[in-house]
XYZ file of C-alpha atoms in Angstrom:
734
model
C -27.503 12.292 93.167
C -30.786 13.751 91.868
C -30.552 14.169 88.116
C -32.243 16.730 85.848
C -32.198 16.896 82.072
C -29.427 19.429 82.056
C -27.115 17.134 84.123
C -28.180 13.972 82.187
C -26.710 14.762 78.763
C -23.372 15.807 77.727
C -21.766 15.702 74.262
C -18.171 14.363 73.928
C -15.766 13.816 71.155
C -15.132 10.200 70.167
C -11.778 8.852 69.260
C -12.924 8.692 65.705
C -13.865 12.394 65.675
C -17.509 11.537 65.634
C -19.818 12.679 68.348
C -21.518 10.557 70.806
C -24.081 11.097 73.527
C -23.216 9.721 77.118
C -24.321 10.039 80.657
C -23.067 12.688 83.059
C -23.471 11.046 86.479
C -21.090 11.996 89.301
C -18.336 9.528 89.681
C -19.196 7.553 86.596
C -16.756 6.834 83.567
C -19.633 6.475 81.088
C -20.731 3.535 79.118
C -19.182 3.008 75.641
C -21.286 4.877 73.180
C -21.235 5.718 69.426
C -21.606 3.926 66.086
C -19.738 0.641 65.443
C -18.941 0.126 61.727
C -18.484 -3.676 61.988
C -21.842 -4.348 63.551
C -23.861 -1.410 62.248
C -25.084 -0.620 65.782
C -25.505 2.820 67.279
C -25.606 3.243 70.978
C -26.487 6.934 71.677
C -26.572 6.529 75.412
C -26.363 4.008 78.285
C -29.896 2.674 77.506
C -30.621 2.561 73.807
C -29.048 0.826 70.867
C -30.397 1.000 67.404
C -29.025 -0.990 64.573
C -28.828 -0.329 60.805
C -31.377 -3.168 60.419
C -33.907 -1.242 62.537
C -33.495 -3.312 65.725
C -34.011 -1.313 68.917
C -32.606 -2.458 72.237
C -33.392 -0.861 75.515
C -31.192 -1.690 78.599
C -33.640 -2.060 81.502
C -31.769 -0.786 84.661
C -34.680 -1.796 86.968
C -35.437 -5.659 87.182
C -38.860 -7.242 86.211
C -40.229 -9.183 89.029
C -43.942 -8.830 87.927
C -44.438 -5.040 88.806
C -44.223 -3.965 85.192
C -40.889 -2.271 84.702
C -40.380 -4.228 81.509
C -43.353 -2.520 79.906
C -43.509 0.741 81.883
C -39.964 1.967 81.416
C -39.904 0.702 77.762
C -42.999 2.923 77.122
C -41.122 6.036 78.284
C -38.362 5.304 75.653
C -40.897 4.442 73.020
C -42.977 7.586 73.527
C -40.195 10.052 72.861
C -38.471 7.747 70.227
C -41.732 7.718 68.274
C -41.833 3.850 68.008
C -44.334 1.258 69.205
C -43.229 -0.169 72.625
C -43.494 -3.506 70.973
C -40.868 -2.563 68.513
C -38.290 -2.377 71.379
C -36.550 -5.329 72.833
C -35.572 -4.794 76.462
C -32.602 -6.508 78.077
C -31.434 -6.467 81.660
C -28.692 -4.212 82.745
C -25.096 -5.291 83.457
C -23.683 -3.958 86.683
C -22.490 -0.410 86.089
C -22.672 2.929 87.787
C -24.986 4.365 85.129
C -27.761 1.958 86.133
C -27.863 2.873 89.795
C -30.963 4.076 91.341
C -30.162 7.763 92.006
C -32.196 7.698 95.293
C -30.159 4.964 96.806
C -26.906 5.114 94.964
C -27.087 1.374 94.467
C -28.219 -0.627 91.516
C -31.386 -1.908 93.070
C -35.081 -2.106 92.273
C -37.229 -1.396 95.272
C -39.089 1.394 97.050
C -41.520 1.719 94.320
C -39.089 3.968 92.657
C -38.593 2.642 89.087
C -41.076 4.889 87.322
C -40.453 8.091 89.459
C -36.741 7.830 89.054
C -36.701 7.182 85.304
C -39.598 9.392 84.372
C -37.501 12.276 82.963
C -34.071 10.577 82.120
C -35.480 7.928 79.946
C -37.767 10.273 78.110
C -34.798 12.510 77.590
C -32.705 9.540 76.191
C -35.476 8.743 73.741
C -36.045 12.392 72.766
C -32.369 12.973 72.273
C -31.884 9.949 70.000
C -34.922 11.093 67.966
C -33.663 14.448 67.554
C -30.266 13.372 66.348
C -31.882 10.934 63.841
C -34.115 13.939 62.569
C -30.943 16.160 62.220
C -29.126 13.368 60.226
C -31.945 13.053 57.859
C -32.368 16.784 57.482
C -28.731 16.912 56.439
C -29.301 14.358 53.852
C -32.303 16.197 52.363
C -30.742 19.628 53.009
C -33.774 20.905 54.748
C -34.405 22.462 58.064
C -34.638 19.835 60.808
C -37.239 21.834 62.520
C -39.434 20.976 59.607
C -38.969 17.269 59.883
C -40.859 14.832 62.208
C -40.623 11.193 63.296
C -43.185 8.454 63.479
C -43.198 4.694 63.657
C -39.389 4.439 63.431
C -38.928 6.738 60.451
C -37.938 10.304 59.881
C -40.477 12.158 57.807
C -39.671 14.739 55.126
C -41.493 18.088 55.214
C -42.902 17.207 51.737
C -45.045 14.559 53.397
C -43.929 11.990 50.942
C -40.354 10.943 51.521
C -39.082 9.245 54.648
C -36.019 7.319 55.998
C -35.873 4.539 58.416
C -33.999 4.944 61.634
C -31.581 2.194 60.695
C -30.571 4.014 57.574
C -29.532 6.995 59.671
C -27.786 5.547 62.732
C -24.141 6.085 61.356
C -24.951 9.750 60.315
C -26.916 10.301 63.680
C -23.893 9.414 65.649
C -22.142 12.400 64.357
C -24.806 14.978 65.319
C -25.019 16.772 68.704
C -27.893 17.893 70.669
C -28.701 20.786 72.871
C -28.741 20.392 76.624
C -32.399 21.191 76.888
C -34.280 18.550 74.807
C -37.961 19.356 74.337
C -40.065 16.571 75.636
C -43.402 15.869 74.012
C -46.472 17.628 75.792
C -49.027 15.319 77.385
C -51.501 16.308 74.617
C -49.229 14.555 72.049
C -48.767 11.216 74.057
C -49.487 8.048 72.006
C -48.605 5.541 74.670
C -48.156 7.032 78.032
C -51.354 7.066 80.049
C -52.970 4.479 77.751
C -54.205 0.942 78.565
C -51.803 -1.541 76.978
C -50.753 -5.037 77.453
C -47.592 -6.128 79.176
C -44.641 -6.622 76.727
C -43.431 -9.661 78.679
C -46.882 -11.408 78.683
C -46.136 -13.533 75.638
C -42.699 -14.816 76.938
C -44.177 -15.673 80.379
C -47.284 -17.245 79.002
C -45.369 -19.526 76.564
C -42.491 -20.379 78.993
C -39.772 -18.645 76.983
C -39.031 -15.994 79.811
C -35.960 -17.146 81.667
C -36.213 -16.964 85.364
C -33.256 -17.672 87.597
C -34.445 -21.253 88.201
C -34.754 -21.933 84.365
C -30.960 -21.081 83.759
C -29.260 -24.143 82.201
C -25.494 -24.413 81.352
C -23.440 -27.121 79.761
C -22.012 -29.637 82.204
C -24.067 -28.011 85.047
C -24.337 -29.672 88.511
C -26.633 -29.026 91.352
C -26.291 -27.950 94.985
C -28.369 -27.728 98.130
C -27.267 -26.222 101.577
C -28.227 -27.473 104.894
C -28.581 -24.383 107.239
C -28.828 -24.394 111.029
C -32.297 -24.655 112.362
C -31.446 -21.759 114.775
C -29.955 -18.651 113.350
C -26.338 -18.072 114.342
C -25.388 -21.674 114.978
C -22.336 -23.027 113.442
C -21.334 -26.390 112.071
C -19.536 -28.695 114.694
C -19.409 -31.937 112.788
C -21.118 -33.878 110.039
C -21.105 -37.323 108.506
C -19.111 -36.414 105.403
C -18.110 -39.843 104.344
C -21.658 -41.244 104.426
C -22.925 -38.592 102.245
C -20.003 -38.538 99.874
C -20.610 -42.233 99.164
C -24.035 -41.755 97.868
C -25.000 -42.013 94.134
C -24.383 -38.949 92.111
C -22.684 -37.014 94.926
C -19.635 -34.965 93.752
C -18.755 -33.104 97.041
C -19.951 -32.257 100.518
C -18.314 -29.549 102.539
C -18.806 -26.738 104.956
C -19.500 -23.151 103.842
C -20.158 -20.059 106.090
C -23.923 -20.665 106.093
C -23.984 -24.460 106.613
C -23.044 -27.640 104.851
C -23.289 -27.701 100.920
C -23.926 -30.843 98.912
C -23.088 -31.032 95.167
C -24.504 -33.789 92.985
C -25.009 -34.495 89.326
C -28.749 -34.157 89.554
C -30.780 -32.033 91.737
C -32.829 -34.764 93.406
C -29.787 -36.754 94.115
C -28.474 -33.772 95.900
C -31.768 -33.661 97.892
C -31.614 -37.406 98.677
C -28.112 -36.901 99.988
C -29.369 -33.877 102.062
C -31.925 -36.281 103.672
C -28.964 -38.654 104.886
C -26.846 -35.576 106.078
C -26.512 -35.525 109.959
C -25.157 -32.332 111.244
C -24.148 -31.569 114.835
C -24.546 -27.844 115.583
C -22.766 -25.544 117.784
C -25.440 -23.393 119.311
C -23.323 -21.284 121.672
C -24.202 -18.049 119.732
C -27.494 -19.275 118.232
C -30.848 -17.484 118.591
C -32.782 -18.984 121.503
C -35.788 -16.767 121.980
C -39.433 -17.579 121.666
C -42.124 -15.202 120.174
C -43.663 -14.407 123.449
C -40.244 -13.521 125.011
C -39.454 -11.290 121.972
C -42.607 -9.242 122.592
C -41.829 -9.135 126.320
C -38.511 -7.707 125.436
C -40.071 -5.082 123.163
C -42.440 -4.042 126.064
C -39.485 -3.846 128.505
C -37.656 -1.727 126.082
C -40.694 0.600 125.625
C -41.009 0.951 129.334
C -37.307 1.777 129.810
C -36.807 4.095 126.830
C -39.297 6.536 125.468
C -37.382 6.452 122.138
C -35.892 9.074 119.914
C -38.183 11.763 118.926
C -38.859 11.591 115.186
C -41.759 14.207 114.998
C -42.672 16.752 117.513
C -45.192 19.543 116.916
C -46.817 21.635 119.558
C -46.471 20.369 123.235
C -47.847 17.008 123.603
C -47.255 16.695 127.293
C -49.009 20.079 127.922
C -51.988 18.817 125.675
C -52.255 15.743 128.064
C -52.677 18.036 131.086
C -55.515 19.779 129.257
C -57.123 16.670 127.964
C -60.662 15.684 129.263
C -60.163 12.173 128.033
C -56.872 10.195 127.299
C -57.249 7.071 125.186
C -54.424 4.393 124.918
C -53.965 1.337 122.752
C -51.207 -1.101 121.950
C -50.665 -2.913 118.652
C -48.501 -5.661 117.623
C -47.575 -7.369 114.338
C -45.592 -10.640 113.931
C -42.629 -11.495 111.690
C -43.726 -11.994 108.089
C -42.048 -14.204 105.345
C -41.917 -13.124 101.741
C -43.119 -16.295 100.134
C -41.955 -15.602 96.550
C -43.259 -18.270 94.379
C -39.816 -18.837 92.858
C -37.752 -19.911 95.806
C -34.186 -18.400 96.158
C -31.738 -19.812 93.585
C -28.752 -18.710 91.753
C -26.373 -20.363 89.240
C -22.481 -19.597 89.258
C -19.464 -20.728 87.244
C -15.861 -19.949 88.445
C -13.443 -20.181 85.621
C -10.437 -18.347 84.265
C -9.884 -16.281 87.452
C -13.427 -14.865 87.264
C -16.902 -15.977 88.226
C -20.122 -15.417 86.389
C -23.486 -15.625 88.184
C -27.097 -15.793 86.764
C -29.653 -14.804 89.496
C -33.071 -13.384 90.061
C -31.864 -10.475 92.220
C -33.199 -7.113 92.829
C -29.707 -5.707 93.512
C -27.041 -7.017 91.018
C -24.287 -4.741 92.358
C -24.760 -6.108 95.891
C -24.818 -9.599 94.299
C -21.331 -8.799 92.820
C -20.041 -7.884 96.389
C -21.613 -11.114 97.750
C -19.853 -13.238 95.095
C -16.484 -11.494 95.736
C -16.779 -11.831 99.505
C -16.582 -15.831 99.299
C -13.998 -15.953 96.601
C -10.317 -14.735 95.893
C -11.902 -12.189 93.372
C -12.473 -8.514 93.300
C -15.949 -7.157 92.305
C -14.669 -6.270 88.796
C -13.963 -10.024 88.294
C -17.670 -10.888 88.892
C -20.239 -10.786 86.295
C -23.905 -10.767 87.219
C -26.613 -11.769 84.853
C -29.968 -10.651 85.992
C -33.008 -12.851 85.052
C -36.726 -12.570 85.456
C -37.839 -12.778 89.027
C -40.590 -14.962 90.229
C -41.496 -12.423 92.834
C -39.196 -10.185 94.877
C -41.109 -8.182 97.507
C -37.812 -7.045 99.005
C -36.512 -10.611 99.662
C -34.183 -10.514 96.730
C -32.533 -7.330 97.808
C -30.532 -9.552 100.243
C -27.938 -11.674 98.391
C -27.445 -14.669 100.766
C -28.350 -17.164 97.956
C -25.949 -15.603 95.641
C -23.195 -15.821 98.192
C -23.962 -19.517 98.629
C -23.886 -20.338 95.027
C -20.636 -18.414 94.448
C -18.957 -20.265 97.451
C -19.797 -23.596 96.108
C -18.765 -22.603 92.415
C -15.484 -21.466 93.754
C -14.760 -24.768 95.225
C -15.776 -27.033 92.495
C -15.041 -25.092 89.290
C -18.012 -26.247 87.535
C -21.295 -24.327 86.614
C -23.603 -25.044 89.573
C -27.180 -24.220 90.312
C -28.209 -23.864 93.818
C -31.906 -24.081 94.741
C -33.585 -23.617 97.956
C -36.709 -25.768 98.890
C -39.830 -24.043 99.935
C -39.226 -25.119 103.537
C -35.823 -23.694 103.407
C -37.223 -20.515 101.955
C -39.731 -20.191 104.713
C -37.535 -21.029 107.542
C -34.354 -19.252 106.496
C -35.924 -16.036 105.138
C -35.055 -12.642 106.256
C -38.387 -11.433 107.712
C -40.586 -8.299 107.844
C -39.805 -7.254 111.451
C -42.153 -7.921 114.221
C -43.196 -4.452 115.606
C -44.869 -3.006 118.659
C -46.834 0.281 118.801
C -48.016 2.233 121.786
C -50.481 4.945 120.867
C -52.083 7.601 122.968
C -54.422 10.462 122.174
C -56.148 13.190 124.103
C -59.546 14.778 123.616
C -60.995 18.087 124.576
C -64.638 17.334 124.099
C -64.926 15.637 120.797
C -61.803 17.447 119.483
C -58.629 15.553 118.960
C -55.945 17.654 120.530
C -52.907 15.299 121.024
C -51.369 12.284 119.127
C -48.567 10.002 120.428
C -47.031 7.063 118.676
C -44.221 5.062 120.168
C -42.743 2.551 117.574
C -40.794 -0.298 119.013
C -38.542 -2.672 117.132
C -35.391 -2.847 114.916
C -34.066 -0.914 111.870
C -33.459 -2.749 108.633
C -30.163 -1.216 107.746
C -28.436 -2.760 110.583
C -28.900 -6.080 108.728
C -28.679 -4.618 105.154
C -25.531 -2.600 105.255
C -23.290 -5.580 105.163
C -23.158 -5.715 101.425
C -24.806 -2.432 100.660
C -21.899 -0.216 101.857
C -19.143 -2.073 99.779
C -21.416 -1.968 96.883
C -21.492 1.903 96.968
C -17.543 1.631 97.014
C -16.696 -1.306 94.922
C -13.027 -0.082 94.528
C -12.469 -0.805 98.366
C -10.439 -3.859 99.155
C -12.333 -6.716 100.768
C -10.697 -6.203 104.163
C -12.640 -3.030 104.394
C -16.000 -4.400 103.583
C -17.160 -4.955 107.277
C -15.587 -1.642 108.248
C -17.487 0.269 105.578
C -20.821 -1.213 106.883
C -19.863 -0.274 110.537
C -19.005 3.429 109.374
C -22.158 3.654 107.495
C -24.207 2.800 110.534
C -22.249 5.147 112.767
C -22.633 7.980 110.206
C -26.519 7.279 109.708
C -28.465 10.417 109.386
C -25.225 12.517 109.191
C -23.033 11.287 106.197
C -25.298 8.624 105.061
C -29.019 8.594 104.758
C -31.154 8.158 107.818
C -32.818 4.631 108.185
C -36.501 5.464 107.956
C -37.692 1.785 107.824
C -39.070 1.703 111.244
C -40.861 5.093 111.250
C -41.934 5.817 107.697
C -45.709 6.545 107.410
C -45.820 7.257 111.107
C -43.889 10.497 110.891
C -46.002 11.653 107.871
C -49.158 11.513 110.044
C -51.506 13.668 107.824
C -54.277 14.620 110.225
C -54.601 18.007 111.683
C -53.877 17.497 115.326
C -52.177 20.579 117.108
C -49.871 18.340 119.290
C -47.963 15.441 117.696
C -45.276 13.212 119.289
C -43.869 10.293 117.196
C -40.873 8.262 118.763
C -38.856 5.247 117.914
C -37.467 2.854 120.666
C -34.790 0.909 118.819
C -34.496 -2.626 119.935
C -33.427 -5.711 118.074
C -33.898 -9.346 119.303
C -31.445 -10.776 116.709
C -33.873 -12.246 114.168
C -32.578 -11.517 110.650
C -34.785 -8.927 108.856
C -35.038 -7.250 105.639
C -37.281 -5.061 103.382
C -40.741 -6.570 102.827
C -43.526 -5.173 100.380
C -44.248 -1.704 101.657
C -41.606 -1.862 104.477
C -42.459 0.131 107.535
C -45.610 1.615 105.953
C -47.057 -1.803 106.437
C -46.982 -1.961 110.222
C -47.385 1.741 110.732
C -50.443 1.792 108.626
C -52.150 -0.799 110.802
C -51.328 0.944 113.926
C -52.186 4.532 112.727
C -55.397 3.804 110.841
C -56.791 1.179 113.428
C -56.269 3.906 116.119
C -57.886 6.514 114.151
C -60.807 4.174 113.892
C -60.917 3.624 117.623
C -60.811 7.418 118.188
C -63.738 7.963 115.843
C -65.591 5.454 117.953
C -64.594 7.053 121.094
C -65.752 10.534 119.763
C -69.059 8.864 118.547
C -68.370 9.850 114.911
C -68.588 8.051 111.701
C -64.985 6.771 110.861
C -65.115 8.342 107.323
C -66.356 11.747 108.588
C -64.004 11.686 111.507
C -60.991 11.433 109.274
C -62.324 13.848 106.732
C -62.813 16.745 109.144
C -59.113 16.292 110.258
C -57.777 16.521 106.587
C -58.743 19.962 105.723
C -55.846 21.458 103.774
C -54.829 18.073 102.432
C -56.462 17.929 99.204
C -54.919 14.802 97.722
C -55.715 12.899 100.865
C -59.304 14.152 100.744
C -59.774 13.233 97.149
C -58.797 9.587 97.546
C -60.765 9.363 100.817
C -64.020 10.900 99.365
C -63.706 8.686 96.196
C -63.061 5.492 97.886
C -66.143 6.134 100.034
C -68.232 6.982 97.055
C -67.021 3.963 95.195
C -68.049 1.775 98.126
C -71.406 3.531 98.666
C -70.291 4.183 102.343
C -73.692 6.009 103.165
C -75.686 2.986 102.252
C -76.174 0.139 104.730
C -74.321 -3.195 104.134
C -76.036 -6.510 103.849
C -76.829 -8.317 107.113
C -73.758 -10.253 108.418
C -71.336 -7.792 106.894
C -69.143 -4.840 108.218
C -67.471 -2.140 106.309
C -64.178 -0.492 107.260
C -62.116 2.415 105.868
C -58.523 3.373 105.892
C -56.259 5.944 104.194
C -52.544 6.030 103.822
C -49.761 7.642 101.853
C -46.697 5.599 101.075
C -43.997 6.014 98.508
C -45.543 9.373 97.429
C -48.889 7.727 96.506
C -52.155 8.425 98.190
C -54.483 5.474 98.693
C -57.777 4.921 100.416
C -59.665 1.838 100.809
C -63.083 0.554 101.978
C -63.360 -3.349 102.908
C -66.552 -5.058 103.194
C -66.186 -8.269 105.163
C -67.896 -10.947 107.320
C -67.557 -14.301 108.908
C -68.571 -17.439 107.067
C -68.184 -20.952 108.484
C -65.912 -19.735 111.134
C -63.642 -17.910 108.725
C -63.200 -14.222 107.799
C -64.574 -13.544 104.373
C -63.621 -10.347 102.459
C -66.286 -9.716 99.968
C -65.325 -6.342 98.330
C -62.446 -3.776 98.378
C -63.044 -0.362 96.878
C -59.746 1.560 96.392
C -58.934 5.154 95.099
C -55.323 5.911 94.289
C -53.477 9.044 93.328
C -50.041 8.149 92.021
C -49.529 11.113 89.892
C -49.271 10.784 86.105
C -49.799 7.356 85.041
C -47.749 5.553 82.436
C -50.073 2.464 81.984
C -53.311 2.400 83.816
C -53.727 -1.423 83.546
C -50.414 -1.890 85.296
C -51.357 0.500 87.969
C -54.671 -1.525 88.498
C -52.728 -4.706 88.514
C -50.308 -3.550 91.168
C -52.876 -2.059 93.414
C -54.902 -5.281 93.193
C -51.832 -7.314 93.872
C -50.952 -5.135 96.868
C -54.490 -5.630 98.271
C -54.128 -9.440 97.895
C -50.592 -9.404 99.483
C -51.947 -7.208 102.430
C -54.971 -9.384 102.958
C -52.658 -12.492 102.989
C -50.775 -10.878 105.800
C -53.895 -9.729 107.663
C -55.469 -13.282 107.591
C -52.726 -15.628 107.771
C -49.255 -14.045 108.116
C -47.318 -14.997 111.116
C -43.682 -16.372 111.505
C -43.308 -17.544 115.287
C -40.317 -18.789 117.079
C -39.882 -21.544 119.768
C -36.440 -21.776 121.328
C -34.893 -19.982 118.372
C -36.507 -22.112 115.707
C -39.039 -21.034 113.089
C -42.161 -22.983 113.526
C -43.660 -22.563 110.028
C -42.290 -24.440 106.960
C -44.721 -24.411 103.918
C -47.913 -23.182 102.514
C -49.873 -25.514 104.798
C -48.958 -23.450 107.895
C -47.896 -20.264 106.317
C -50.641 -19.778 103.956
C -51.344 -17.529 100.954
C -54.719 -16.221 99.901
C -56.368 -18.748 97.477
C -58.087 -17.953 94.335
C -61.498 -18.829 95.795
C -61.041 -16.337 98.553
C -60.220 -13.235 96.341
C -62.661 -10.357 96.917
C -64.319 -8.208 94.293
C -61.830 -5.314 93.836
C -62.639 -1.844 92.260
C -59.810 0.589 91.563
C -60.301 4.203 90.910
C -57.269 5.988 89.483
C -57.221 9.767 89.906
C -56.113 11.634 86.780
C -53.221 13.884 87.664
C -50.519 16.161 86.382
C -48.214 15.596 89.240
C -44.982 13.833 88.962
C -45.585 9.904 88.884
C -44.939 7.999 92.047
C -44.806 4.407 93.031
C -47.598 1.689 92.694
C -45.980 -1.622 93.417
C -46.422 -1.177 97.231
C -48.900 1.469 98.232
C -51.881 -0.947 97.908
C -50.615 -2.904 100.964
C -50.752 -0.637 104.045
C -54.435 0.594 104.075
C -56.198 -2.792 103.438
C -54.953 -4.311 106.563
C -56.485 -1.745 108.956
C -59.484 -1.422 106.791
C -60.252 -5.095 107.126
C -59.861 -4.876 110.857
C -62.081 -1.921 111.009
C -64.694 -3.837 109.030
C -64.621 -6.640 111.520
C -65.000 -4.149 114.418
C -67.990 -2.680 112.649
C -69.473 -6.178 112.417
C -68.697 -7.563 115.764
C -67.997 -4.644 118.013
C -64.612 -6.297 119.099
C -61.487 -4.521 118.360
C -58.478 -6.597 117.274
C -55.022 -5.006 117.924
C -52.715 -7.985 116.990
C -52.178 -9.576 113.677
C -53.176 -11.825 112.055
C -56.888 -11.178 112.545
C -59.152 -13.921 113.941
C -62.681 -14.724 112.988
C -63.378 -15.749 116.763
C -61.725 -12.861 118.307
């Protein structure tokens, strides 16, 4: 479903005889476009709307969860439309095929793909509208349109004096047509792309006028909470319904698929009633494992099954026979929660044989399927209103909270807001998978001649396909939903995309080694998992770059130089590695009591190298500095790139120092920020980000800051203490 400019535009005749611009996407009917006489609005394509009063609205197909789409994507439109980005009002997209992410064939925001997938289509949309406005003005003036230009929302006459506002031209512009190849502005003429600019959503978020899911208020709204089983997979056996129903403000209490829902006139009354609720659980099919048993099962699986070959170069087994030294290591990483600062929530209203949902979701079309599942409605009867998101990190790709809100609203027929507590958010998350890595390398003298990486753990699509498959086929009847998911898994890698979540980053191992063997042993202990910021790159980055550091030590070489000599022919890897080392003054000694570590990883098309300087103070790990070099291709807004890389570093350091979800007898042991900590403000290191200027196509920045910082910190602690840590989180006294 890749889309180029020639495929992007088509000119079609409207019923009124005027011409209108619409999208040409496979399987799409097209959004209504054209000029509306009654309102004075011109919608040239699925994204833009310009009114005769000069209002410009941009439909944002990627949600805003702090990563900067609200600003970055608007900038792309503004650049070609020749208006200030501040002159455009973004609004969140409804569910429609036109707004699908072309890489996933779903309307979702994830994978650090917002800029890369929108880079050309949105610029083309802006350029097309600009050209049609210029052509309309040229007809009025009876001059050659090639001699006209546009600036600041006006079309300029060749005489240099006269001009016309865009709003004056929208009705005439709707009658124009444009060629298939719209000329985009060269980089030398960019006014906004590549420039440091503030965020367009900053004022709304600073003044409290930005509406997050948890802010939604509706007339007559009531509140709901859900008590879920402490062990995943348990079912309700019985509960004290009459006791809870008699409590003040309680409107209803009833069982839903995921537990027992309480509805009350006020939120805290619902919570008080929840305190009085006593549920007897049927644990026959419930999760029962503990963390140590889960890792034991991983090791058994690795022993019994070498795994599916994911990358094979040379002859690794033969290289082992020739190796003078073979080095082995095993790395493990725990389950990780997302800890979005806005807990899961959704508001739903069932009325007139339809349901409307307001939700902070990363995937509104999956939310539509989730709501349809638990009602008598088809997806076309479900309206999803996307709000601002108080953090996503992949958690809001899964729609369990939307499903719950819809199930409650379907029963009570009133607008209802469902809110998770922080404890519920921690203990009923879908986690970043725990993973095990077995590494092996062979040396011939000091030359690395063989690399083996066995990845042991689950795949994410096994858990995600439930609503994703129906969302790709919303016309399918609901009785087919589960079948579509099963077919999608069976056809994985054949008719459907291969699930790369366990192996990404490992199979792109960049170092020049003659014999490479990367395998995946698929095992799933039954803990619910989903996408987490940087996904598989997060755990593979730790394993690969920590092992590379260990190999440098075995070879008696400087970790930076050891990597460098193995990256010949990889100019972009080399550039970020060299620049991070220079930025950190790698060749100068660190202060006493500190260590310095380096790591390099490419994820989501972006090259990142980081150097961490750390020590131990008062029995705790202290990170002093992080130097980072990043190559993400052409940059739309350097300030947002810096923000996202810094945010990824902090997110990664949080995981490295504190992140760990553990199980005992099937129950999560952590509950809130006291035992599942986030990095505090006073703990933040000094961060320097060096962005490499590039003419390459833009790539992602929301996630690539995470993978290298975790091994770089571990490598710094080894440089300080001489003790290697192969499990996360890292310990000060290891």
